Amino acid sequence: MSTKIIPVIMSGGSGTRLWPLSTPAAPKQFHALATANSMIQETALRLVGDEYLAPVAICGRGHCDLVVSQLGQINKAPQAVILEPFGRNTAAVAAMAALSGQESDPDALVLLVPADHVISKPQAFHEAVMAAVETAKSRIVTFGITPAHPETGFGYIERGAALSAGIFEIKKFWEKPDLATATTYVEGGRHDWNAGIFLFSPEVMLEELSLYAPEVLAACVDAYKRARRDGVIINLDEEAFCQVPSISIDYAVMENTRRSAVIPCDIGWADVGGFAELWRLGEKDTSANHVKGAAILIDAENCLIRNDAGPVVAVIGLSDIMVISTPSGILVAPLSRAQDVKKAAEAAKALLS
């Protein structure tokens, strides 16, 4: 009998760099950005086959209905939806994923995946997951993305000694580098982008949390045991969850454990962290404009136009700009200032509070 895999979808991102399309009430993972389906739907749809069990979703309380309805629309009803009363970073998510997996099928592996990533080569991703199964029975495997270019916006994983064909020990995690350092990483051929995707046995993850992040594990166990349950909904106890330290799984476990591994892969991965990336991924007209919704472009090039609000958007004689029109707000800025959208999102939140 082949090893079963429980997909656990992390749906906690706020997507502030995609405001006003992404809002606290409906962050980016619930929108169709680079594909026909929403990002969380695409995440679930790529994890299909006899090896995969029904997914588990971990999200904030305010997004429960969105998660259930969007997964239901694609016939991928979750076996559990774990509701966090507030965010406590990815170590807590990994702990909850392991606890849920241990409860539902302790012999299965957990595949922990973000809900807001693009993977344009799902078959290659599936093959990488299958190749990592045996190693994941005794180690926490992370998927390193073969870098397409020197990138300063991602962390990197440096490979160590080979464990088996295509799978390596992790020598070191590196923070987001400057361009010169990123260039040496890519040229050296032993560094991969850190995508934050993990495959592991619940038992192994819980053992490593108990060694390196016992405070996280203890508080998560307490919150999980005291959770209110209603069908597939697991509403974590707020008082207990408040005691969980906020720390990433990389800092809490992966940088300390001796039971880690990385499998480099080329899966067409992209982290749609801002509108510049959305423009890069999107289909374009002959003037390199990516347009969605009612829009008129005259002598415009290299623009991103997204109109979800209704009235026609007209752009004349401009280049390298983005116009995002939604019921929640309108954004106009150079694409080169895409990273500053977060400032507008924060200002809009303060204005409305």
Coordinates of N, CA, C and O in Angstrom, one line a residue, residues 5-103:
I5 N -0.8 10.9 1.5 CA -0.3 12.3 1.8 C -1.5 13.2 2.1 O -2.5 13.2 1.4
I6 N -1.4 13.9 3.2 CA -2.5 14.9 3.6 C -2.0 16.3 3.2 O -1.1 16.8 3.8
P7 N -2.6 16.9 2.2 CA -2.3 18.3 1.9 C -2.8 19.2 3.0 O -4.0 19.1 3.3
V8 N -2.0 20.0 3.6 CA -2.4 21.0 4.5 C -2.1 22.3 3.9 O -0.9 22.7 3.7
I9 N -3.2 23.1 3.7 CA -3.0 24.4 3.0 C -3.0 25.5 4.0 O -3.9 25.7 4.8
M10 N -1.9 26.3 4.0 CA -1.7 27.4 4.9 C -2.4 28.6 4.2 O -1.9 29.1 3.1
S11 N -3.4 29.1 4.8 CA -4.1 30.3 4.2 C -4.2 31.4 5.2 O -5.2 31.9 5.6
G12 N -3.0 31.9 5.6 CA -2.9 33.0 6.6 C -2.4 34.3 6.1 O -2.3 35.3 6.8
G13 N -2.0 34.4 4.8 CA -1.4 35.6 4.3 C -2.4 36.7 4.2 O -3.6 36.5 3.9
S14 N -1.9 38.0 4.4 CA -2.8 39.1 4.3 C -2.7 39.8 2.9 O -3.6 40.6 2.5
G15 N -1.6 39.7 2.2 CA -1.5 40.2 0.8 C -1.6 41.7 0.7 O -2.2 42.2 -0.2
T16 N -0.9 42.4 1.7 CA -1.1 43.9 1.7 C -0.4 44.5 0.5 O -0.8 45.6 0.1
R17 N 0.5 43.9 -0.2 CA 1.2 44.5 -1.3 C 0.3 44.3 -2.6 O 0.7 44.8 -3.7
L18 N -0.9 43.7 -2.5 CA -1.8 43.6 -3.6 C -3.1 44.4 -3.3 O -4.1 44.1 -3.9
W19 N -3.0 45.3 -2.4 CA -4.2 46.2 -2.1 C -4.4 47.1 -3.3 O -3.4 47.5 -3.9
P20 N -5.6 47.4 -3.7 CA -6.9 47.1 -3.0 C -7.6 45.9 -3.5 O -8.7 45.6 -3.1
L21 N -6.9 45.1 -4.4 CA -7.5 43.8 -4.8 C -7.5 42.9 -3.6 O -8.6 42.2 -3.4
S22 N -6.5 42.8 -2.9 CA -6.4 42.0 -1.7 C -6.7 42.8 -0.4 O -6.1 43.9 -0.2
T23 N -7.7 42.4 0.4 CA -8.1 43.1 1.5 C -8.1 42.2 2.8 O -8.1 40.9 2.6
P24 N -8.1 42.7 4.0 CA -8.2 41.8 5.1 C -9.4 40.8 5.1 O -9.3 39.7 5.5
A25 N -10.5 41.3 4.5 CA -11.7 40.4 4.4 C -11.5 39.3 3.4 O -12.1 38.2 3.5
A26 N -10.8 39.6 2.3 CA -10.5 38.6 1.3 C -9.1 38.8 0.7 O -8.9 39.5 -0.3
P27 N -8.1 38.2 1.4 CA -6.7 38.3 0.9 C -6.5 37.6 -0.4 O -7.4 37.0 -1.0
K28 N -5.3 37.8 -0.9 CA -5.0 37.4 -2.3 C -5.3 36.0 -2.6 O -5.6 35.6 -3.8
Q29 N -5.1 35.1 -1.6 CA -5.3 33.6 -1.9 C -6.8 33.3 -2.4 O -7.0 32.2 -2.9
F30 N -7.7 34.2 -2.1 CA -9.1 34.0 -2.5 C -9.5 34.7 -3.8 O -10.6 34.8 -4.2
H31 N -8.5 35.1 -4.5 CA -8.7 35.8 -5.8 C -8.0 35.0 -7.0 O -7.0 34.4 -6.8
A32 N -8.6 35.1 -8.1 CA -8.0 34.6 -9.4 C -7.1 35.6 -9.9 O -7.5 36.6 -10.5
L33 N -5.8 35.4 -9.7 CA -4.8 36.4 -10.1 C -4.1 36.0 -11.4 O -4.2 36.6 -12.4
A34 N -3.3 34.9 -11.3 CA -2.6 34.4 -12.5 C -3.3 33.3 -13.2 O -2.8 32.8 -14.3
T35 N -4.4 32.8 -12.7 CA -5.1 31.7 -13.3 C -6.6 31.9 -13.3 O -7.1 32.9 -12.7
A36 N -7.4 30.9 -13.8 CA -8.8 31.1 -13.9 C -9.5 30.9 -12.5 O -10.5 31.5 -12.2
N37 N -8.9 30.0 -11.7 CA -9.4 29.8 -10.3 C -8.7 30.7 -9.3 O -7.6 31.2 -9.6
S38 N -9.2 30.8 -8.1 CA -8.5 31.5 -7.1 C -7.3 30.7 -6.7 O -7.1 29.5 -7.0
M39 N -6.4 31.4 -6.0 CA -5.1 30.7 -5.7 C -5.2 29.6 -4.7 O -4.5 28.5 -4.9
I40 N -6.1 29.7 -3.8 CA -6.3 28.5 -2.9 C -7.0 27.3 -3.6 O -6.7 26.2 -3.4
Q41 N -7.8 27.6 -4.6 CA -8.4 26.6 -5.4 C -7.3 25.9 -6.3 O -7.3 24.7 -6.4
E42 N -6.5 26.7 -6.9 CA -5.4 26.1 -7.7 C -4.5 25.2 -6.8 O -4.0 24.2 -7.2
T43 N -4.2 25.7 -5.6 CA -3.4 24.9 -4.7 C -4.0 23.5 -4.4 O -3.3 22.5 -4.4
A44 N -5.3 23.5 -4.1 CA -6.0 22.2 -3.9 C -6.0 21.4 -5.1 O -5.9 20.1 -5.1
L45 N -6.3 22.0 -6.3 CA -6.5 21.2 -7.5 C -5.2 20.5 -8.0 O -5.3 19.5 -8.7
R46 N -4.0 21.1 -7.6 CA -2.8 20.4 -8.1 C -2.4 19.2 -7.2 O -1.5 18.5 -7.6
L47 N -3.1 19.0 -6.1 CA -2.8 17.9 -5.2 C -3.9 16.9 -5.4 O -4.7 16.6 -4.4
V48 N -3.9 16.3 -6.5 CA -5.0 15.3 -6.8 C -4.3 14.0 -7.2 O -3.1 13.9 -7.7
G49 N -5.0 12.9 -7.0 CA -4.4 11.5 -7.3 C -4.7 10.6 -6.1 O -5.1 11.0 -5.0
D50 N -4.4 9.3 -6.3 CA -4.7 8.3 -5.3 C -3.9 8.5 -4.1 O -4.3 8.1 -3.0
E51 N -2.7 9.2 -4.2 CA -1.9 9.3 -3.0 C -2.4 10.4 -2.1 O -2.0 10.4 -0.9
Y52 N -3.2 11.3 -2.6 CA -3.6 12.5 -1.7 C -4.9 12.2 -1.1 O -5.9 11.9 -1.7
L53 N -5.0 12.5 0.2 CA -6.2 12.5 1.0 C -6.9 13.9 0.9 O -6.3 14.8 0.3
A54 N -8.1 14.0 1.4 CA -8.8 15.3 1.4 C -8.0 16.3 2.1 O -7.3 16.0 3.1
P55 N -8.0 17.6 1.7 CA -7.1 18.6 2.3 C -7.6 19.0 3.6 O -8.7 18.9 4.0
V56 N -6.6 19.6 4.4 CA -6.9 20.3 5.6 C -6.5 21.8 5.3 O -5.5 22.0 4.6
A57 N -7.3 22.7 5.8 CA -6.9 24.1 5.6 C -6.7 24.7 7.0 O -7.4 24.4 8.0
I58 N -5.7 25.6 7.1 CA -5.5 26.4 8.3 C -5.6 27.8 8.0 O -4.9 28.3 7.1
C59 N -6.5 28.5 8.6 CA -6.8 29.9 8.3 C -7.2 30.7 9.5 O -7.5 30.1 10.6
G60 N -7.4 32.0 9.3 CA -8.0 32.8 10.3 C -9.5 32.6 10.4 O -10.1 32.2 9.5
R61 N -10.0 32.9 11.6 CA -11.5 32.7 11.8 C -12.3 33.4 10.8 O -13.4 32.9 10.4
G62 N -11.9 34.6 10.4 CA -12.7 35.4 9.5 C -12.8 34.9 8.1 O -13.6 35.4 7.3
H63 N -11.9 33.9 7.8 CA -11.9 33.4 6.4 C -12.5 32.0 6.3 O -12.4 31.4 5.2
C64 N -13.1 31.5 7.4 CA -13.6 30.2 7.4 C -14.6 29.9 6.2 O -14.5 29.0 5.5
D65 N -15.6 30.8 6.1 CA -16.6 30.7 5.1 C -16.0 30.7 3.6 O -16.4 29.9 2.8
L66 N -15.0 31.6 3.4 CA -14.4 31.6 2.1 C -13.7 30.3 1.8 O -13.8 29.8 0.7
V67 N -12.9 29.8 2.8 CA -12.2 28.5 2.6 C -13.2 27.4 2.2 O -13.0 26.7 1.2
V68 N -14.2 27.3 3.0 CA -15.2 26.2 2.8 C -15.9 26.3 1.5 O -16.0 25.3 0.7
S69 N -16.3 27.5 1.2 CA -17.1 27.7 -0.1 C -16.2 27.5 -1.3 O -16.6 26.9 -2.3
Q70 N -15.0 28.1 -1.3 CA -14.1 28.0 -2.5 C -13.6 26.6 -2.7 O -13.6 26.1 -3.9
L71 N -13.3 25.8 -1.7 CA -12.9 24.5 -1.8 C -14.1 23.6 -2.3 O -13.9 22.7 -3.1
G72 N -15.3 23.9 -1.7 CA -16.5 23.2 -2.1 C -16.8 23.4 -3.6 O -17.3 22.5 -4.3
Q73 N -16.5 24.6 -4.1 CA -16.8 24.9 -5.5 C -16.1 24.0 -6.5 O -16.5 23.8 -7.6
I74 N -14.9 23.5 -6.1 CA -14.1 22.7 -7.0 C -14.1 21.2 -6.5 O -13.2 20.4 -6.9
N75 N -15.1 20.8 -5.7 CA -15.2 19.5 -5.2 C -14.0 18.9 -4.4 O -13.6 17.8 -4.6
K76 N -13.4 19.8 -3.7 CA -12.3 19.5 -2.8 C -12.6 19.8 -1.4 O -11.8 20.5 -0.7
A77 N -13.7 19.4 -0.9 CA -14.2 19.7 0.4 C -13.1 19.3 1.5 O -12.6 18.1 1.4
P78 N -12.8 20.1 2.4 CA -11.7 19.8 3.3 C -12.2 18.8 4.4 O -13.3 18.8 4.8
Q79 N -11.2 18.0 4.8 CA -11.5 17.1 5.9 C -11.5 17.8 7.3 O -12.1 17.3 8.2
A80 N -10.8 18.9 7.3 CA -10.7 19.8 8.5 C -10.4 21.2 8.1 O -9.6 21.4 7.2
V81 N -10.9 22.1 8.9 CA -10.6 23.5 8.7 C -10.2 24.0 10.1 O -11.0 24.1 11.0
I82 N -8.9 24.3 10.3 CA -8.4 24.7 11.6 C -8.4 26.2 11.6 O -7.7 26.9 10.8
L83 N -9.1 26.8 12.6 CA -9.2 28.3 12.7 C -8.3 28.8 13.7 O -8.5 28.5 14.9
E84 N -7.4 29.7 13.3 CA -6.6 30.4 14.3 C -7.3 31.7 14.7 O -7.8 32.5 13.8
P85 N -7.3 32.0 16.0 CA -7.9 33.3 16.4 C -7.1 34.5 16.0 O -7.7 35.6 15.9
F86 N -5.8 34.3 15.8 CA -4.9 35.4 15.3 C -3.7 34.7 14.8 O -3.4 33.5 15.1
G87 N -2.9 35.4 14.0 CA -1.7 34.7 13.4 C -0.6 34.5 14.5 O -0.4 35.4 15.3
R88 N 0.1 33.4 14.4 CA 1.2 33.1 15.2 C 2.4 32.5 14.5 O 3.2 31.8 15.0
N89 N 2.5 32.9 13.1 CA 3.6 32.5 12.3 C 3.6 31.0 12.0 O 2.7 30.3 12.4
T90 N 4.6 30.5 11.2 CA 4.5 29.2 10.6 C 4.9 28.0 11.5 O 4.6 26.9 11.2
A91 N 5.6 28.3 12.6 CA 5.9 27.2 13.5 C 4.6 26.7 14.1 O 4.4 25.4 14.2
A92 N 3.7 27.6 14.5 CA 2.4 27.1 15.0 C 1.6 26.4 13.9 O 0.9 25.4 14.2
V93 N 1.7 26.9 12.7 CA 0.9 26.2 11.6 C 1.5 24.8 11.4 O 0.7 23.8 11.2
A94 N 2.8 24.6 11.4 CA 3.4 23.3 11.3 C 3.0 22.4 12.4 O 2.7 21.2 12.2
A95 N 2.9 22.9 13.6 CA 2.5 22.1 14.8 C 1.1 21.7 14.6 O 0.7 20.5 14.8
M96 N 0.2 22.6 14.2 CA -1.2 22.2 14.0 C -1.4 21.2 12.8 O -2.2 20.3 12.9
A97 N -0.6 21.4 11.8 CA -0.6 20.4 10.7 C -0.2 19.0 11.2 O -0.9 18.0 10.8
A98 N 0.8 19.0 12.0 CA 1.2 17.7 12.5 C 0.2 17.1 13.5 O 0.0 15.9 13.4
L99 N -0.4 17.9 14.3 CA -1.4 17.4 15.3 C -2.6 16.9 14.5 O -3.1 15.8 14.8
S100 N -3.0 17.6 13.5 CA -4.2 17.2 12.7 C -3.9 15.9 11.9 O -4.7 15.0 11.9
G101 N -2.6 15.8 11.4 CA -2.3 14.6 10.6 C -2.2 13.4 11.5 O -2.6 12.3 11.2
Q102 N -1.6 13.6 12.7 CA -1.5 12.5 13.7 C -2.9 12.0 14.1 O -3.1 10.8 14.3
E103 N -3.8 12.9 14.2 CA -5.2 12.5 14.6 C -5.9 11.8 13.5 O -6.6 10.8 13.7

